[in-house]
Coordinates of C-alpha atoms in Angstrom, one line a residue:
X1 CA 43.9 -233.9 -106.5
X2 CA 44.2 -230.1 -105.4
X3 CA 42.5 -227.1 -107.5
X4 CA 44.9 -224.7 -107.7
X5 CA 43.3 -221.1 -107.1
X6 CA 42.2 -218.8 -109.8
X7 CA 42.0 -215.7 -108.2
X8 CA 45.0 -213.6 -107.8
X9 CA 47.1 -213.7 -104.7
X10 CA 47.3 -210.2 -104.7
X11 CA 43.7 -209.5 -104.6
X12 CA 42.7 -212.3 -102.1
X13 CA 45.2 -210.0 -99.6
X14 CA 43.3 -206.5 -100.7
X15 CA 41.0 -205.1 -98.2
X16 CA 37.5 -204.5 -99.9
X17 CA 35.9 -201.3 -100.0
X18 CA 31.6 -200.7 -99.4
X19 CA 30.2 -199.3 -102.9
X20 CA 28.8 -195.9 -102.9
X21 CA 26.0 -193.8 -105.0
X22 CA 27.2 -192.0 -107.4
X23 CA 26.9 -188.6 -106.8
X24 CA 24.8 -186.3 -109.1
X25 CA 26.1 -184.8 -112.3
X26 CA 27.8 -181.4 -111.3
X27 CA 26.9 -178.6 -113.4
X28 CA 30.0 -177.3 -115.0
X29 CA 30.8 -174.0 -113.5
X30 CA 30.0 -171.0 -115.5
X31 CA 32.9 -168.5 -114.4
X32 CA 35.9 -169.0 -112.1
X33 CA 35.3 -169.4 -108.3
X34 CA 31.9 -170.2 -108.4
X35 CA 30.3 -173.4 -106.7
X36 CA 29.3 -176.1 -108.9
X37 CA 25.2 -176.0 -109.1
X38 CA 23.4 -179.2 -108.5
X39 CA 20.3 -179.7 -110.5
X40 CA 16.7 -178.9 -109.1
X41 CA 15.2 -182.0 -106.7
X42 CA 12.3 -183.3 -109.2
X43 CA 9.1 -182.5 -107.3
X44 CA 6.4 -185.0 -106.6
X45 CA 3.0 -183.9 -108.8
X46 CA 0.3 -181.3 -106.9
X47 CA -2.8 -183.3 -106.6
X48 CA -5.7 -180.3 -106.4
X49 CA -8.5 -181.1 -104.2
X50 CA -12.0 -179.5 -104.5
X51 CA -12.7 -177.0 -101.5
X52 CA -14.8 -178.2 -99.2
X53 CA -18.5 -176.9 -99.1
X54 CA -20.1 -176.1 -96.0
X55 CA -23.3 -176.9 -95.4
X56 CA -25.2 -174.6 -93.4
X57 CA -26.8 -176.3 -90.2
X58 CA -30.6 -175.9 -90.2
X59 CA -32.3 -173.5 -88.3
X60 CA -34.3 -174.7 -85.1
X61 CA -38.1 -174.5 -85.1
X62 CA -39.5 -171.0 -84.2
X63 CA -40.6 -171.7 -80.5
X64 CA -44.3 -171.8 -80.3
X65 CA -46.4 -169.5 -79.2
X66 CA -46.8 -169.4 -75.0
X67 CA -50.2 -171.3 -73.8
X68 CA -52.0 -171.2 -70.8
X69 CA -51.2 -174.4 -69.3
X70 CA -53.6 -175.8 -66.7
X71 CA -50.9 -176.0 -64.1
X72 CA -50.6 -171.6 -64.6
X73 CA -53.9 -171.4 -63.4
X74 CA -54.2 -171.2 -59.5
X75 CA -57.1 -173.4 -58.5
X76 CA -58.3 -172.0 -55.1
X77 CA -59.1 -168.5 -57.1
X78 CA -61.0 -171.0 -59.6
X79 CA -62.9 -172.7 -56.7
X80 CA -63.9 -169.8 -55.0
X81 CA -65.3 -167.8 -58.4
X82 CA -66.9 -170.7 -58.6
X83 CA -68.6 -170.7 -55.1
X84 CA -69.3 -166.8 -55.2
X85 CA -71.7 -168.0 -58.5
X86 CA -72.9 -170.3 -56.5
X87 CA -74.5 -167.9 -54.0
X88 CA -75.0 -165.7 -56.3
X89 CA -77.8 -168.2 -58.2
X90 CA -79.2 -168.8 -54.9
X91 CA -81.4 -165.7 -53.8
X92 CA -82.4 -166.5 -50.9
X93 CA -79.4 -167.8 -49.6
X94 CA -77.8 -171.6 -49.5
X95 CA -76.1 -173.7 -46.7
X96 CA -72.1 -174.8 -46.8
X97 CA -73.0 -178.5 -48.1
X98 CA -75.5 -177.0 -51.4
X99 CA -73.0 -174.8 -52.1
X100 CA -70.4 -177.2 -52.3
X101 CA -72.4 -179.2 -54.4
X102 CA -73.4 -176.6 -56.6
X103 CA -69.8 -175.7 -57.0
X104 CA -68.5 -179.3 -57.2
X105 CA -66.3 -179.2 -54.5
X106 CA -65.4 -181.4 -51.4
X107 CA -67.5 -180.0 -48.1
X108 CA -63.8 -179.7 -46.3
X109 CA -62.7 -177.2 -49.0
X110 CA -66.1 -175.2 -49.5
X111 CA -65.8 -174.9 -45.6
X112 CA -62.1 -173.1 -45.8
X113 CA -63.2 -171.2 -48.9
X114 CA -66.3 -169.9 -47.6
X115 CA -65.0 -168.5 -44.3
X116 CA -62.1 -167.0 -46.3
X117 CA -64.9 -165.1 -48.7
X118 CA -66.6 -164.3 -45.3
X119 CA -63.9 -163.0 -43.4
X120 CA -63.2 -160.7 -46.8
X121 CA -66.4 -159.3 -47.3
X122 CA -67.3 -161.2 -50.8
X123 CA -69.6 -163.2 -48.5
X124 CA -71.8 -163.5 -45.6
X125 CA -73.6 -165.4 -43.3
X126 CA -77.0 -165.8 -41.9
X127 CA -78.6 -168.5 -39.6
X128 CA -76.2 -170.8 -41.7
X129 CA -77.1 -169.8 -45.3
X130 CA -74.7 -167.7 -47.2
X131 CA -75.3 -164.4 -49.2
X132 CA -73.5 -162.4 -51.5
X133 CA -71.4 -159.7 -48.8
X134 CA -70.9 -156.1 -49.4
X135 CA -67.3 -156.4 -51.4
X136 CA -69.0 -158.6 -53.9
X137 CA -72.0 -155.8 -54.2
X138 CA -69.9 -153.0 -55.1
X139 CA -68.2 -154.9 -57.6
X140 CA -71.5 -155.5 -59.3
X141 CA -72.2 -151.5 -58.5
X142 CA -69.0 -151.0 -59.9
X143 CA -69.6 -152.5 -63.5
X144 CA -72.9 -151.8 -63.9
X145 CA -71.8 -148.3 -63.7
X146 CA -68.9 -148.7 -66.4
X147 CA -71.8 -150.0 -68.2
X148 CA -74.1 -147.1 -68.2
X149 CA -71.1 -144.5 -68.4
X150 CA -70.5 -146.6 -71.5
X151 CA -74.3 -146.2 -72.4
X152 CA -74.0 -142.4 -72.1
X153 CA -70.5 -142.2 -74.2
X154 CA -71.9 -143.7 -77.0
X155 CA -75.6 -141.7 -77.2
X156 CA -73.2 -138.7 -77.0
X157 CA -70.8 -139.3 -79.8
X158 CA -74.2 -140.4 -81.6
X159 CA -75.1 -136.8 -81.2
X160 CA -72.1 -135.0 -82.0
X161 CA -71.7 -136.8 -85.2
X162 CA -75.1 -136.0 -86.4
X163 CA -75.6 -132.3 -84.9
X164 CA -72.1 -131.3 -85.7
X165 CA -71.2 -129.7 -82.5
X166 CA -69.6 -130.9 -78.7
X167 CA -72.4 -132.6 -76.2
X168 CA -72.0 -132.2 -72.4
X169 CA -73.8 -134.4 -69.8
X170 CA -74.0 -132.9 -66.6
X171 CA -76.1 -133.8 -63.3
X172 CA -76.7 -131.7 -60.1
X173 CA -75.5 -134.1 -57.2
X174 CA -75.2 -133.4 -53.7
X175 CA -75.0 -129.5 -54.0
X176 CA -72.4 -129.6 -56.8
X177 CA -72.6 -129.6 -60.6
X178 CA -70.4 -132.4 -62.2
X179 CA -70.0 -132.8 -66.0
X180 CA -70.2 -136.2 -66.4
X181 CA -69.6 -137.5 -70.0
X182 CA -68.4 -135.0 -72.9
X183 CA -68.1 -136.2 -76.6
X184 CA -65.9 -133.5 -78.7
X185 CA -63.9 -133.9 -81.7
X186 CA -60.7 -132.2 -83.4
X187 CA -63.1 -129.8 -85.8
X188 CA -65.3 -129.4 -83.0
X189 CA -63.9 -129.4 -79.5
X190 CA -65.6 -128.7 -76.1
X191 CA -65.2 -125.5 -74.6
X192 CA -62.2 -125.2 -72.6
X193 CA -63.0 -125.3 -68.3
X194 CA -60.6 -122.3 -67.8
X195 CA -63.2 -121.5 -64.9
X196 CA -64.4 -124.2 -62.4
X197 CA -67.9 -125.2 -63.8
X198 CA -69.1 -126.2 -60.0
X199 CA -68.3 -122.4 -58.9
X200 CA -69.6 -120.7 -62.1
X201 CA -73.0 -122.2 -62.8
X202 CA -74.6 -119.0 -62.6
X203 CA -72.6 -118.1 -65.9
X204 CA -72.9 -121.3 -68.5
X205 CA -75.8 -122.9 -70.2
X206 CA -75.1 -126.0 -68.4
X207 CA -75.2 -124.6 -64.9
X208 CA -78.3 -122.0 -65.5
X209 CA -80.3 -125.6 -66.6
X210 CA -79.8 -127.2 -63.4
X211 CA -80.1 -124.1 -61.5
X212 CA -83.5 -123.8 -62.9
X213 CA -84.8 -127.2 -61.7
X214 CA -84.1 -126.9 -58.2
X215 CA -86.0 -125.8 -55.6
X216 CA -85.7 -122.5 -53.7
X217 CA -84.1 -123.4 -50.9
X218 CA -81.6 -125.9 -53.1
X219 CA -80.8 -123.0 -55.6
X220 CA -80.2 -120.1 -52.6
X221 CA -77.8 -123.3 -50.7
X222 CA -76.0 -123.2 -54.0
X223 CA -75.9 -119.3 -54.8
X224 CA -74.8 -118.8 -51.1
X225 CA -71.8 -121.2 -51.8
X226 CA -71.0 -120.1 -55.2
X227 CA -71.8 -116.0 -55.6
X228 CA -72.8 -115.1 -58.6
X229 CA -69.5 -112.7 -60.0
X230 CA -68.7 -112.0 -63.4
X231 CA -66.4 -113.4 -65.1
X232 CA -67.0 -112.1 -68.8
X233 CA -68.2 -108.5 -69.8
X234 CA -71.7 -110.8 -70.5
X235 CA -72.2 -112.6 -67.4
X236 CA -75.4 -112.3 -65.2
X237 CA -74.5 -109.5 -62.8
X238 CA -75.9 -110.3 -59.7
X239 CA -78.3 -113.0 -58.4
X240 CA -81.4 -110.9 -58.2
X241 CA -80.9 -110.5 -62.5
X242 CA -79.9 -114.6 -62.0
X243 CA -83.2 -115.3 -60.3
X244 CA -85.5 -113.3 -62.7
X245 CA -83.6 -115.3 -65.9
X246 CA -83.9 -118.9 -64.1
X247 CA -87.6 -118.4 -63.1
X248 CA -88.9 -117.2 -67.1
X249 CA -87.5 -120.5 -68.5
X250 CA -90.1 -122.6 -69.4
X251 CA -90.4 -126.4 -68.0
X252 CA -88.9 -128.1 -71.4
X253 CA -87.3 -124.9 -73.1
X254 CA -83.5 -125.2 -74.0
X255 CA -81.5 -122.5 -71.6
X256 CA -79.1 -119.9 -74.2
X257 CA -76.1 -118.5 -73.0
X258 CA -74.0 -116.4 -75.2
X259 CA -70.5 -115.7 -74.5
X260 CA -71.6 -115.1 -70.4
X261 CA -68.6 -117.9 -69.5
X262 CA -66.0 -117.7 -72.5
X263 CA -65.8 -115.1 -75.5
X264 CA -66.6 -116.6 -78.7
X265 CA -68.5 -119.0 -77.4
X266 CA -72.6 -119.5 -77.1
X267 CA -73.9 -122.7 -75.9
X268 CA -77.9 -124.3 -75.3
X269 CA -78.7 -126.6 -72.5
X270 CA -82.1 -129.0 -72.6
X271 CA -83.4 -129.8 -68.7
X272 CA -84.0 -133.5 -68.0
X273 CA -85.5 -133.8 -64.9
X274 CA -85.9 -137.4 -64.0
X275 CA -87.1 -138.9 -59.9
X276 CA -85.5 -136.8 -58.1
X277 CA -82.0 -136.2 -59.7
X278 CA -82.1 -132.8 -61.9
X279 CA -79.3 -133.6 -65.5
X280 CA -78.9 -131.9 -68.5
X281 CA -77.5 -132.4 -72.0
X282 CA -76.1 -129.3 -73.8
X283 CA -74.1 -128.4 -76.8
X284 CA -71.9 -125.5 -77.7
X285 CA -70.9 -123.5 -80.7
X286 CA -68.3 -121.1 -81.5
X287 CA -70.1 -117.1 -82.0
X288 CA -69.6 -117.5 -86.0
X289 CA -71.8 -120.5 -85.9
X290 CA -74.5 -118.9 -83.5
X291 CA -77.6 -119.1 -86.0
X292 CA -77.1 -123.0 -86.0
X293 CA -77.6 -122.9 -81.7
X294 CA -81.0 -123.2 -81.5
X295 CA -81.9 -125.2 -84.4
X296 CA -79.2 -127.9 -82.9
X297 CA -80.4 -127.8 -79.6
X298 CA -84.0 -128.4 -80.9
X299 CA -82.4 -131.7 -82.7
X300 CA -80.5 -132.4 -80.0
X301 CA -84.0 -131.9 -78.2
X302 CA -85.9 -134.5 -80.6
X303 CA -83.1 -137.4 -79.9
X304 CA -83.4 -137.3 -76.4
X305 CA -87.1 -137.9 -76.5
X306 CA -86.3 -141.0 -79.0
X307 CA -83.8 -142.0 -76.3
X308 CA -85.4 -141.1 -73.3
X309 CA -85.7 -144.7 -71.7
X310 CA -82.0 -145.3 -72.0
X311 CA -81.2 -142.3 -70.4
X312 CA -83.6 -143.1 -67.6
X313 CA -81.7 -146.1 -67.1
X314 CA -78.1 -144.5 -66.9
X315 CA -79.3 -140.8 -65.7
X316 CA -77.9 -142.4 -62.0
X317 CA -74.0 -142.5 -63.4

């Protein structure tokens, strides 16, 4: 039996049509002529997030502090120090292979070493033993007398600091007059060498001492080389008045000049005369202070016979 259909004809025949959206509400216009305003898009919610913290990156190590490594060092310099001690310890001298033993070194190596210090001076050789050479002998010349010059430096500072007034070492070597060693201070500084002290002995304390212990023939060499002149209205006018000063000073009497090399000054020289070598010490004093010269010099006097032995000792400087 046939179903008769329920749906229209009409509509069976009518083409279908895809179903759209609807399209937001309008908002009703608020005058004439203007566009219809659509509503605001809804806005997803702002999530706030925390700022980020930075953490600060640590700070390296401080680099420690350089070392001497081993490896800096240069080994042949070690090992031939250590060879030169070597012959130093032996006196009388040591063959290559004692040496090398002393030192701790292979024969091969104290061979090239020791013909190196050889060849340089350090070292030298006789009937095969080895000796300390001539270089190596004025080092040792060489800091002995940094030594004694240091010796001398401090005895004078000594002095000034308990006398009150500049001290002046001075030596007569081979025809000249050197100032060796002067120890001055701010409140009480060393007369000023505005006039060569090796050309004007005749005139300063210091000079007139040495003068006094040489011999005649020395002292004439000198004067002959170095004229007596005047170089203050109180200086010594000739070397017959020179002479007749030098030769009243007594053996261990302190030698006074006053102002006879530079106005405003008076200074005192004490003789040492030790071997061979003629020296002096000496102080001076402005002219205000001139009552304390010869009581200073006399002090000055008594400490160098407390410290006579080390002076002996460094006289040679």
């Amino acid at each position: 039996m046939a179903t008769a259909d329920t749906v229209p004809a009409d509509l069976q025949t009518r083409p279908t049509t895809p179903t759209r959206a609807p399209a937001p509400p309008m908002q009703p216009r608020t005058s004439p002529g203007e566009p219809p305003v659509r509503p605001p898009e809804p806005r997803s919610p702002r999530i706030e997030t925390a700022p980020a913290v930075r953490v600060p990156s640590p700070k390296p190590p401080p680099a420690p502090a350089a070392e001497t490594h081993p490896t800096t060092l240069i080994g042949s310099v070690q090992r031939a120090m250590r060879l030169l001690e070597a012959v130093a310890a032996r006196q009388h001298g040591a063959p290559a292979k004692q040496l090398a033993r002393d030192a701790g070194l292979a024969l091969p190596t104290a061979y090239h070493l020791l013909r190196t210090l050889t060849h340089e001076g350090y070292l030298h050789r006789d009937k095969g033993l080895f000796f300390l050479g001539e270089a190596a002998e004025r080092l040792s010349s060489s800091g002995a007398q940094q030594k004694r010059r240091s010796t001398v430096s401090d005895v004078l500072a000594h002095w000034r600091d308990i006398i009150g007034a500049p001290v002046y070492y001075a030596v007569y070597r081979e025809g000249e007059i050197e100032v060796m060693c002067v120890a001055d201070s701010p409140g009480n500084p060393a007369v000023e060498e505005w006039a060569d002290f090796r050309e004007t002995g005749h005139a300063h304390a210091v000079g007139q001492c040495l003068l006094s212990q040489l011999g005649e023939e020395a002292r004439s060499d000198h004067l002959d080389r170095y004229p007596v002149r005047a170089i203050t209205p109180y200086t010594v006018r000739d070397e017959q008045a020179l002479s007749w000063r030098l030769n009243r000073i007594g053996r261990m009497e302190p030698v006074v000049e006053r102002q006879e090399y530079a106005l405003g000054t008076v200074c005192a020289a004490i003789p040492l005369t030790l071997g061979t070598t003629a020296a002096t010490m000496a102080i001076s004093l402005s002219l205000h202070q001139s009552d304390r010269l010869l009581p200073a010099a006399r002090q000055l006097q008594d400490e160098i016979g407390r410290l006579l032995g080390t002076l002996a000792l460094s006289i040679s400087i």
